[in-house]
Short mmCIF file of C-alpha atoms in Angstrom, two decimals:
data_model
loop_
_atom_site.label_atom_id
_atom_site.label_comp_id
_atom_site.label_asym_id
_atom_site.label_seq_id
_atom_site.Cartn_x
_atom_site.Cartn_y
_atom_site.Cartn_z
CA MET B 1 -21.61 -34.49 6.01
CA LYS B 2 -21.91 -32.40 2.84
CA PRO B 3 -18.66 -30.88 1.71
CA ASP B 4 -20.30 -27.44 1.83
CA SER B 5 -21.99 -27.68 5.18
CA ILE B 6 -20.60 -25.81 8.10
CA SER B 7 -19.74 -27.34 11.47
CA PRO B 8 -20.07 -24.96 14.34
CA GLY B 9 -17.28 -26.85 16.12
CA VAL B 10 -14.86 -25.96 13.36
CA LEU B 11 -15.64 -22.31 13.60
CA ARG B 12 -15.42 -22.20 17.39
CA GLN B 13 -12.03 -24.01 17.32
CA THR B 14 -10.82 -21.59 14.62
CA LEU B 15 -11.91 -18.59 16.82
CA ASP B 16 -9.91 -20.13 19.63
CA HIS B 17 -6.83 -20.42 17.45
CA ALA B 18 -7.24 -16.84 16.22
CA LEU B 19 -7.61 -15.49 19.77
CA ALA B 20 -4.57 -17.46 20.92
CA TYR B 21 -2.56 -15.86 18.10
CA LEU B 22 -3.75 -12.42 18.94
CA GLU B 23 -3.18 -12.75 22.62
CA ALA B 24 0.43 -13.92 22.08
CA LEU B 25 1.23 -11.26 19.42
CA PRO B 26 2.57 -8.53 21.84
CA GLU B 27 5.36 -10.78 23.14
CA ALA B 28 5.91 -13.11 20.15
CA PRO B 29 9.14 -12.85 18.18
CA VAL B 30 8.44 -10.34 15.45
CA GLY B 31 10.15 -12.30 12.72
CA ALA B 32 9.53 -15.77 11.47
CA THR B 33 11.59 -18.39 13.37
CA ALA B 34 10.97 -21.55 11.35
CA SER B 35 13.36 -22.47 8.52
CA LEU B 36 12.37 -23.06 4.96
CA ASP B 37 13.23 -26.77 5.34
CA ALA B 38 11.13 -27.08 8.49
CA LEU B 39 8.13 -25.46 6.90
CA ARG B 40 8.39 -27.57 3.78
CA SER B 41 8.74 -30.75 5.96
CA ARG B 42 5.55 -30.06 7.77
CA LEU B 43 3.40 -28.61 4.90
CA ASP B 44 4.58 -30.45 1.83
CA LYS B 45 2.42 -33.64 2.33
CA PRO B 46 1.22 -35.98 -0.33
CA LEU B 47 -2.13 -34.95 -1.86
CA PRO B 48 -4.92 -36.48 0.31
CA THR B 49 -7.01 -39.09 -1.36
CA ARG B 50 -10.01 -39.03 0.96
CA PRO B 51 -11.88 -36.33 2.87
CA VAL B 52 -10.39 -35.32 6.21
CA ASP B 53 -12.32 -33.94 9.18
CA PRO B 54 -12.15 -30.03 8.76
CA LEU B 55 -11.46 -29.67 12.44
CA ALA B 56 -8.31 -31.87 12.10
CA VAL B 57 -7.20 -29.95 9.03
CA VAL B 58 -7.49 -26.58 10.74
CA ASP B 59 -5.66 -27.86 13.83
CA GLN B 60 -2.88 -29.33 11.75
CA LEU B 61 -2.58 -26.23 9.73
CA VAL B 62 -2.03 -24.08 12.84
CA ARG B 63 0.64 -26.49 14.02
CA ASP B 64 2.44 -26.65 10.70
CA VAL B 65 2.73 -22.85 10.21
CA GLU B 66 4.09 -22.39 13.70
CA GLY B 67 7.17 -20.13 13.54
CA GLY B 68 6.50 -19.34 9.84
CA LEU B 69 4.34 -16.30 10.40
CA THR B 70 5.83 -12.81 10.59
CA HIS B 71 4.11 -10.93 13.32
CA SER B 72 3.76 -7.81 11.21
CA SER B 73 0.56 -6.57 12.71
CA GLY B 74 2.09 -6.23 16.07
CA GLY B 75 3.64 -3.10 17.48
CA ARG B 76 7.36 -3.79 16.69
CA PHE B 77 7.36 -4.37 13.05
CA PHE B 78 9.16 -1.48 11.19
CA SER B 79 10.52 -3.09 8.08
CA TRP B 80 8.20 -2.15 5.40
CA VAL B 81 4.94 -0.06 5.31
CA ILE B 82 2.72 -2.77 6.61
CA GLY B 83 -0.14 -1.66 8.88
CA GLY B 84 -1.68 -3.51 11.71
CA LYS B 85 -5.39 -4.27 11.93
CA LEU B 86 -8.08 -2.37 13.69
CA PRO B 87 -10.42 -4.56 15.77
CA ALA B 88 -13.54 -3.55 13.84
CA ALA B 89 -11.78 -4.01 10.47
CA LEU B 90 -10.59 -7.50 11.49
CA ALA B 91 -14.14 -8.50 12.67
CA ALA B 92 -15.61 -7.16 9.42
CA ASP B 93 -13.06 -9.11 7.54
CA TRP B 94 -14.10 -12.26 9.24
CA LEU B 95 -17.72 -11.54 8.34
CA THR B 96 -16.65 -10.90 4.72
CA SER B 97 -15.43 -14.47 4.41
CA THR B 98 -18.49 -15.72 6.12
CA TRP B 99 -20.91 -13.75 3.96
CA ASP B 100 -18.88 -14.75 0.83
CA GLN B 101 -20.29 -12.11 -1.45
CA ASN B 102 -19.09 -11.80 -5.13
CA ALA B 103 -18.84 -7.98 -4.93
CA GLY B 104 -18.75 -7.40 -8.60
CA MET B 105 -22.25 -5.95 -9.27
CA PHE B 106 -25.13 -4.55 -7.25
CA ALA B 107 -27.42 -7.31 -8.61
CA VAL B 108 -25.05 -9.99 -7.15
CA ALA B 109 -24.35 -8.42 -3.81
CA PRO B 110 -26.42 -5.30 -3.07
CA ALA B 111 -25.08 -4.57 0.41
CA ALA B 112 -21.46 -4.92 -0.82
CA ALA B 113 -22.14 -2.37 -3.59
CA VAL B 114 -23.64 0.25 -1.36
CA VAL B 115 -20.92 -0.24 1.16
CA GLU B 116 -18.40 0.64 -1.40
CA GLU B 117 -20.39 3.66 -2.50
CA VAL B 118 -20.22 4.92 1.09
CA CYS B 119 -16.51 4.04 1.40
CA GLY B 120 -15.65 5.95 -1.70
CA ARG B 121 -17.45 9.08 -0.41
CA TRP B 122 -15.80 8.76 3.02
CA LEU B 123 -12.38 8.24 1.50
CA LEU B 124 -12.52 11.25 -0.78
CA ASP B 125 -13.59 13.34 2.20
CA LEU B 126 -10.86 11.99 4.54
CA LEU B 127 -8.08 12.39 1.92
CA ARG B 128 -9.34 15.87 0.86
CA LEU B 129 -9.76 14.91 -2.73
CA PRO B 130 -12.44 16.24 -5.05
CA SER B 131 -15.86 14.97 -4.09
CA THR B 132 -16.70 14.42 -7.80
CA ALA B 133 -13.76 11.97 -8.42
CA SER B 134 -14.54 8.34 -9.18
CA PHE B 135 -12.97 5.57 -7.20
CA ALA B 136 -12.32 1.89 -7.03
CA LEU B 137 -11.47 -0.58 -4.16
CA VAL B 138 -8.73 -2.85 -5.38
CA THR B 139 -6.27 -5.29 -3.99
CA GLY B 140 -3.53 -2.78 -3.24
CA CYS B 141 -1.52 0.20 -4.60
CA GLN B 142 -0.11 -1.97 -7.41
CA MET B 143 -3.67 -2.39 -8.91
CA ALA B 144 -4.57 1.05 -7.99
CA HIS B 145 -1.71 2.29 -10.28
CA VAL B 146 -2.92 -0.06 -12.97
CA THR B 147 -6.48 1.38 -12.67
CA CYS B 148 -5.32 4.97 -12.54
CA LEU B 149 -2.90 4.72 -15.29
CA ALA B 150 -5.34 2.83 -17.43
CA ALA B 151 -7.72 5.89 -17.08
CA ALA B 152 -4.68 8.13 -17.84
CA ARG B 153 -3.82 6.19 -20.94
CA ASN B 154 -7.39 6.50 -22.08
CA GLY B 155 -7.57 10.17 -21.21
CA VAL B 156 -4.38 11.38 -22.84
CA LEU B 157 -4.95 9.34 -26.00
CA ALA B 158 -8.65 10.36 -26.26
CA ALA B 159 -7.46 13.96 -26.25
CA ARG B 160 -5.45 13.10 -29.34
CA GLY B 161 -8.38 11.46 -31.09
CA TRP B 162 -7.30 7.86 -30.24
CA ASP B 163 -9.75 5.29 -28.75
CA VAL B 164 -7.30 2.96 -27.08
CA GLU B 165 -10.01 0.67 -25.79
CA GLN B 166 -11.09 -0.03 -29.32
CA ARG B 167 -7.91 0.34 -31.35
CA GLY B 168 -5.29 -0.81 -28.87
CA LEU B 169 -1.78 0.70 -28.76
CA VAL B 170 -0.41 -0.31 -32.18
CA GLY B 171 -0.06 2.96 -34.06
CA ALA B 172 -1.19 5.05 -31.18
CA PRO B 173 0.43 8.40 -30.35
CA PRO B 174 3.53 7.84 -28.06
CA ILE B 175 2.98 8.14 -24.22
CA ARG B 176 5.82 9.26 -22.00
CA ILE B 177 5.64 8.90 -18.19
CA LEU B 178 7.84 11.40 -16.41
CA SER B 179 8.75 10.57 -12.83
CA GLY B 180 11.31 11.40 -10.18
CA ASP B 181 14.15 8.90 -9.98
CA GLN B 182 12.99 7.66 -6.57
CA ARG B 183 9.70 6.17 -7.80
CA HIS B 184 8.41 2.82 -6.54
CA GLY B 185 8.80 -0.30 -8.52
CA THR B 186 4.98 -0.83 -8.70
CA ILE B 187 4.87 1.89 -11.32
CA GLU B 188 7.03 -0.05 -13.67
CA ARG B 189 4.93 -3.13 -13.19
CA ALA B 190 1.72 -1.15 -13.84
CA VAL B 191 3.24 0.30 -17.11
CA ARG B 192 4.30 -3.19 -18.22
CA LEU B 193 0.81 -4.68 -17.50
CA LEU B 194 -0.74 -1.81 -19.54
CA GLY B 195 1.40 -2.62 -22.54
CA LEU B 196 3.24 0.74 -22.50
CA GLY B 197 6.65 -0.78 -21.82
CA ARG B 198 9.57 0.26 -19.65
CA ASP B 199 10.95 2.61 -22.41
CA CYS B 200 8.03 5.03 -21.77
CA LEU B 201 9.29 5.82 -18.27
CA ILE B 202 11.63 8.75 -18.09
CA ASP B 203 13.29 9.16 -14.76
CA ILE B 204 14.25 12.81 -13.76
CA ALA B 205 16.84 13.48 -11.13
CA THR B 206 15.42 14.69 -7.87
CA ASP B 207 16.90 17.02 -5.19
CA GLU B 208 18.53 16.00 -1.97
CA ASN B 209 15.21 15.53 -0.37
CA GLY B 210 14.00 13.26 -3.13
CA GLN B 211 11.66 15.83 -4.58
CA LEU B 212 10.91 16.50 -8.25
CA ARG B 213 11.36 20.09 -9.20
CA ALA B 214 9.64 22.24 -11.77
CA GLY B 215 12.72 23.22 -13.92
CA PRO B 216 13.79 19.68 -14.66
CA LEU B 217 10.27 18.59 -15.33
CA ARG B 218 9.59 21.46 -17.68
CA ALA B 219 12.72 20.53 -19.62
CA ALA B 220 11.67 16.92 -19.93
CA LEU B 221 8.22 17.80 -21.02
CA ALA B 222 9.47 20.30 -23.67
CA SER B 223 11.90 17.80 -25.16
CA ALA B 224 9.09 15.77 -26.66
CA PRO B 225 6.19 18.30 -27.38
CA GLY B 226 4.18 15.92 -29.59
CA ALA B 227 4.01 13.11 -27.13
CA ALA B 228 1.10 12.37 -24.71
CA HIS B 229 2.39 12.92 -21.20
CA ILE B 230 1.74 11.44 -17.77
CA VAL B 231 3.50 13.00 -14.88
CA LEU B 232 4.04 10.85 -11.84
CA LEU B 233 4.29 12.59 -8.41
CA GLN B 234 4.73 11.04 -4.97
CA ALA B 235 3.01 11.62 -1.68
CA GLY B 236 5.42 9.85 0.68
CA ASP B 237 8.75 8.57 -0.80
CA LEU B 238 9.29 4.95 0.23
CA ASN B 239 12.52 5.72 2.00
CA THR B 240 12.23 9.30 3.34
CA GLY B 241 8.42 9.90 3.15
CA SER B 242 9.09 13.09 1.23
CA PHE B 243 6.36 14.85 -0.84
CA ASP B 244 6.69 16.45 -4.22
CA PRO B 245 5.82 20.19 -4.32
CA TYR B 246 2.47 19.90 -5.88
CA GLY B 247 1.81 23.64 -6.12
CA GLU B 248 5.03 24.02 -8.11
CA ILE B 249 4.78 20.87 -10.19
CA ILE B 250 1.13 20.52 -11.24
CA PRO B 251 0.95 23.92 -12.99
CA VAL B 252 4.05 22.96 -15.09
CA ALA B 253 2.27 19.69 -16.06
CA ARG B 254 -0.92 21.64 -17.07
CA GLU B 255 1.15 23.78 -19.42
CA PHE B 256 1.82 20.65 -21.48
CA ASP B 257 -1.68 19.06 -20.99
CA ALA B 258 -0.09 16.31 -19.05
CA TRP B 259 -2.05 13.90 -16.76
CA VAL B 260 -0.81 14.01 -13.26
CA HIS B 261 -0.84 10.78 -11.16
CA VAL B 262 0.07 10.67 -7.53
CA ASP B 263 1.59 7.58 -5.84
CA GLY B 264 0.38 8.01 -2.34
CA ALA B 265 0.60 4.44 -1.13
CA PHE B 266 0.91 5.58 2.51
CA GLY B 267 1.67 9.31 2.41
CA LEU B 268 -1.67 10.42 1.12
CA TRP B 269 -3.06 9.64 4.53
CA ALA B 270 -1.17 12.60 5.88
CA ALA B 271 -4.01 14.59 4.47
CA ALA B 272 -6.34 13.03 7.13
CA SER B 273 -4.28 14.60 9.95
CA PRO B 274 -4.47 18.33 10.56
CA ALA B 275 -0.97 18.13 12.09
CA TYR B 276 0.54 16.74 8.81
CA ARG B 277 -1.79 17.64 6.00
CA ARG B 278 0.41 20.60 4.93
CA PHE B 279 2.54 18.11 3.16
CA THR B 280 -0.35 17.27 0.79
CA ASP B 281 -1.29 20.86 0.03
CA GLY B 282 -2.24 21.05 -3.68
CA VAL B 283 -2.35 17.34 -4.27
CA GLU B 284 -6.07 17.61 -4.86
CA ASN B 285 -5.29 19.31 -8.21
CA ALA B 286 -3.81 16.16 -9.71
CA ASP B 287 -5.77 13.88 -12.06
CA SER B 288 -5.59 10.54 -10.19
CA TRP B 289 -4.40 9.21 -6.95
CA ALA B 290 -3.54 5.77 -5.54
CA THR B 291 -3.21 4.67 -1.96
CA ASP B 292 -3.54 1.67 0.25
CA GLY B 293 -5.99 0.68 3.10
CA HIS B 294 -3.80 -2.13 4.49
CA LYS B 295 -1.13 0.37 5.31
CA TRP B 296 -2.11 3.49 7.24
CA LEU B 297 -5.88 2.77 7.49
CA ASN B 298 -4.88 -0.60 9.21
CA VAL B 299 -7.35 -2.95 7.53
CA PRO B 300 -6.44 -6.55 6.89
CA TYR B 301 -4.82 -7.48 3.55
CA ASP B 302 -5.74 -6.89 0.85
CA SER B 303 -6.98 -3.26 0.36
CA GLY B 304 -6.05 -0.51 -2.07
CA PHE B 305 -7.84 2.53 -3.36
CA ALA B 306 -7.77 4.30 -6.69
CA PHE B 307 -9.25 7.76 -7.37
CA VAL B 308 -9.77 9.50 -10.75
CA ALA B 309 -10.85 13.05 -11.34
CA ASN B 310 -11.93 12.35 -14.95
CA ARG B 311 -14.79 9.92 -14.33
CA GLN B 312 -15.33 9.34 -18.08
CA ALA B 313 -11.78 8.21 -18.70
CA HIS B 314 -11.94 5.99 -15.71
CA TYR B 315 -15.27 4.40 -16.90
CA ARG B 316 -14.08 3.99 -20.42
CA ALA B 317 -10.90 2.21 -19.26
CA MET B 318 -12.65 -0.24 -16.97
CA ALA B 319 -16.41 -0.71 -17.81
CA HIS B 320 -17.56 -4.13 -18.96
CA HIS B 321 -21.03 -4.87 -20.19
CA ALA B 322 -22.44 -8.18 -21.52
CA ALA B 323 -25.85 -9.72 -22.28
CA TYR B 324 -25.70 -12.02 -19.30
CA LEU B 325 -24.92 -9.31 -16.82
CA ASP B 326 -27.69 -7.55 -14.97
CA HIS B 327 -26.39 -3.99 -14.75
CA SER B 328 -28.19 -1.51 -12.49
CA ALA B 329 -29.54 1.74 -13.77
CA VAL B 330 -29.57 3.33 -10.31
CA ALA B 331 -26.79 1.74 -8.28
CA ARG B 332 -23.05 1.67 -8.78
CA ASP B 333 -21.75 -1.57 -10.29
CA GLN B 334 -18.20 -2.06 -9.12
CA VAL B 335 -17.12 -4.07 -12.22
CA ASP B 336 -17.25 -0.79 -14.18
CA TRP B 337 -14.56 0.88 -12.09
CA ASN B 338 -11.87 -1.73 -11.21
CA PRO B 339 -10.00 -4.50 -13.09
CA GLU B 340 -11.78 -7.37 -11.35
CA TYR B 341 -15.26 -8.84 -11.73
CA SER B 342 -15.20 -11.78 -9.30
CA ARG B 343 -13.89 -10.19 -6.20
CA ARG B 344 -13.97 -10.18 -2.49
CA GLY B 345 -16.31 -7.74 -0.72
CA ARG B 346 -13.32 -5.79 0.68
CA GLY B 347 -15.39 -2.68 1.28
CA PHE B 348 -16.85 -4.20 4.46
CA ALA B 349 -13.46 -3.91 6.29
CA THR B 350 -12.83 -0.49 4.98
CA TYR B 351 -16.27 0.62 6.12
CA ALA B 352 -15.78 -0.76 9.61
CA ALA B 353 -12.29 0.78 10.00
CA ILE B 354 -13.58 4.33 9.11
CA ALA B 355 -16.85 3.93 11.10
CA SER B 356 -15.00 2.77 14.14
CA LEU B 357 -12.41 5.57 14.22
CA GLY B 358 -14.13 8.42 12.65
CA ARG B 359 -12.36 11.47 11.32
CA GLN B 360 -10.70 12.23 14.66
CA GLY B 361 -9.54 8.65 15.39
CA ILE B 362 -7.96 8.40 11.92
CA ALA B 363 -6.15 11.73 12.31
CA GLN B 364 -4.89 10.58 15.80
CA MET B 365 -3.68 7.24 14.40
CA VAL B 366 -1.64 8.97 11.72
CA ALA B 367 -0.17 11.54 14.07
CA ASP B 368 0.71 8.77 16.61
CA CYS B 369 2.66 6.81 13.98
CA CYS B 370 4.55 9.90 12.86
CA ARG B 371 5.40 10.69 16.60
CA HIS B 372 6.58 7.23 17.24
CA ALA B 373 8.66 7.20 14.04
CA HIS B 374 10.44 10.43 15.15
CA ALA B 375 11.02 9.06 18.69
CA LEU B 376 12.46 5.80 17.25
CA VAL B 377 14.89 7.47 14.96
CA THR B 378 16.05 10.21 17.21
CA GLY B 379 16.32 7.81 20.18
CA ALA B 380 18.32 5.28 18.17
CA GLY B 381 20.37 8.10 16.70
CA ALA B 382 21.54 9.01 20.16
CA LEU B 383 23.20 5.57 20.61
CA PRO B 384 26.91 5.27 19.94
CA GLY B 385 27.61 3.79 16.48
CA VAL B 386 24.44 5.02 14.82
CA GLU B 387 24.27 7.58 12.04
CA VAL B 388 20.89 9.29 11.27
CA LEU B 389 20.43 9.77 7.55
CA HIS B 390 16.86 11.06 7.69
CA VAL B 391 14.75 12.19 10.58
CA PRO B 392 11.07 11.45 9.77
CA ASP B 393 8.89 14.23 8.40
CA ILE B 394 6.05 11.78 8.70
CA ASN B 395 6.45 8.12 9.43
CA GLN B 396 9.58 7.09 7.51
CA GLY B 397 13.22 7.40 8.65
CA LEU B 398 16.66 6.08 7.73
CA LEU B 399 19.51 4.95 10.09
CA ARG B 400 22.98 3.64 9.16
CA PHE B 401 25.59 1.76 11.30
CA PRO B 402 29.09 2.67 10.24
CA ASP B 403 31.82 0.07 10.72
CA PRO B 404 33.93 1.34 13.59
CA ALA B 405 37.08 -0.34 12.29
CA PRO B 406 39.92 2.20 11.36
CA GLY B 407 39.92 2.89 7.54
CA ALA B 408 36.54 1.17 6.95
CA SER B 409 35.31 1.74 3.48
CA GLU B 410 31.75 2.47 2.19
CA ASP B 411 31.37 -1.19 1.42
CA ASP B 412 32.43 -2.04 4.96
CA HIS B 413 29.72 0.37 6.27
CA ASP B 414 27.24 -1.30 4.09
CA ARG B 415 28.10 -4.81 5.34
CA HIS B 416 28.15 -3.66 9.04
CA THR B 417 24.80 -2.09 8.58
CA GLU B 418 23.40 -5.25 7.10
CA ALA B 419 24.87 -7.29 9.90
CA VAL B 420 23.49 -5.06 12.69
CA VAL B 421 20.00 -5.25 11.14
CA ALA B 422 20.21 -9.04 10.92
CA ARG B 423 21.10 -9.26 14.58
CA ILE B 424 18.16 -7.10 15.46
CA VAL B 425 15.78 -9.27 13.51
CA ALA B 426 17.29 -12.46 14.97
CA SER B 427 16.56 -11.10 18.49
CA GLY B 428 12.92 -11.18 17.80
CA GLU B 429 12.51 -7.92 19.62
CA ALA B 430 11.89 -5.78 16.52
CA HIS B 431 11.83 -6.15 12.68
CA PHE B 432 13.71 -3.84 10.36
CA ALA B 433 14.93 -4.17 6.77
CA CYS B 434 17.68 -2.66 4.73
CA THR B 435 17.35 -0.37 1.75
CA THR B 436 19.75 1.40 -0.58
CA TRP B 437 19.38 5.23 -0.51
CA ARG B 438 21.76 7.42 -2.36
CA GLY B 439 24.04 4.52 -3.05
CA ARG B 440 24.39 3.57 0.67
CA ARG B 441 22.89 0.70 2.52
CA CYS B 442 20.80 1.77 5.58
CA MET B 443 18.08 0.65 7.81
CA ARG B 444 14.60 1.80 7.02
CA VAL B 445 12.34 2.81 9.77
CA SER B 446 8.66 2.64 9.02
CA VAL B 447 5.93 3.07 11.60
CA CYS B 448 2.42 2.27 10.25
CA SER B 449 0.66 0.17 12.84
CA CYS B 450 -2.17 1.17 15.13
CA ALA B 451 -0.60 -1.40 17.62
CA THR B 452 2.67 0.55 18.09
CA ASP B 453 2.96 2.43 21.42
CA ALA B 454 5.76 4.06 23.37
CA GLU B 455 6.77 0.76 25.08
CA ASP B 456 7.36 -0.78 21.60
CA ILE B 457 9.51 2.11 20.59
CA GLY B 458 11.55 1.71 23.68
CA ARG B 459 12.07 -1.93 23.17
CA ALA B 460 13.00 -1.35 19.56
CA ILE B 461 15.69 1.21 20.60
CA ALA B 462 17.05 -1.31 23.16
CA ALA B 463 17.13 -4.00 20.56
CA ILE B 464 19.26 -1.74 18.28
CA GLY B 465 21.54 -0.99 21.14
CA ASN B 466 21.97 -4.64 22.00
CA ALA B 467 22.65 -5.56 18.30
CA LEU B 468 25.46 -2.85 18.33
#
């Protein structure tokens, strides 16, 4: 058998394994149950010297990872903002691997290029962003930030007569990135990757809701009038889900010719729901936006989206041309809009997800997650020994478990909270994780899966009660 030939038996057996996993998912322990030592003992084998039957390899792989998979795509995973997987998106993702398209250029994979064109148009419509904005389908919000901030770097320096793509950053006008102090760590990584350095990040204290306000922002912008400025806003704080007041903030940024970038990893999807889009009013007036598909759109990993209002700055930051490349004069070549060239055709899963749900289905999925998050936090908050720190505005909430011992300190409350969360996870009934918010350890509640239903919420509340 040739190494690259496909045996139907392998694929049929793989389908059986996949279906068995999916069928067991609703009742499986949510967290991984195998220890690190156990996984290494099974998987860390000597490098094979001879070919092995693919069917045997797949069967062995399934056995060896048993207990080492986190069932995050089920209905009772609430630790981080990790979505489930829509049936059509999963099916399209399987086909993506089968078709094995290098989705870098139209000439290489025409259907993949056209699918991404359509996805971009649909996404801009769903998220209520300018229809003229450019876009890129990337691996996740981390690379969406890199893409958008690369365009921002190009745009703010070009406005000062500096071609950063040609001349680099040595000797360039200084860039300052102003952000609320609750920003996500992916921003720092994006800044480092772009060669701007941590020192360019200026954190501004936010209010009790985690929102950036106009007064402090104006003062920070005015303190360095000669610098090129990028203002980072949030659509969905990672702990509370709060949104910055765009109608108040963006006009201030405009006074100083600042580029406004929005981290909307999950919260930007509130715009797709009539019931929650009020939180995103005015966000369309920003300059760039980043969000994920593998969060609230519930497509398989990996999937992120970058959008840029200034198409020329986006193109200048990303475009790549060479004599050996066959660029299209009429179709969109993806390589000109994202950091990758050789890349998976991730547009197929996004296309299938949107096509299967439509506008109304996506709006309902967003609203359902928000409703379930509220029910989980308020239901758990009614239990003895639970303190509610934040009732969800959308799909993010915070709970804390104070130590009941007389005279318990804040450190004791932190330790007790972590111990309760560990017991919940160990039960296998639900999965939560701790975070630090306003200096206190608490349990973050994040509901982002299309699989979550009212029964899952009831089981999670019961698991919290049992752990207490």
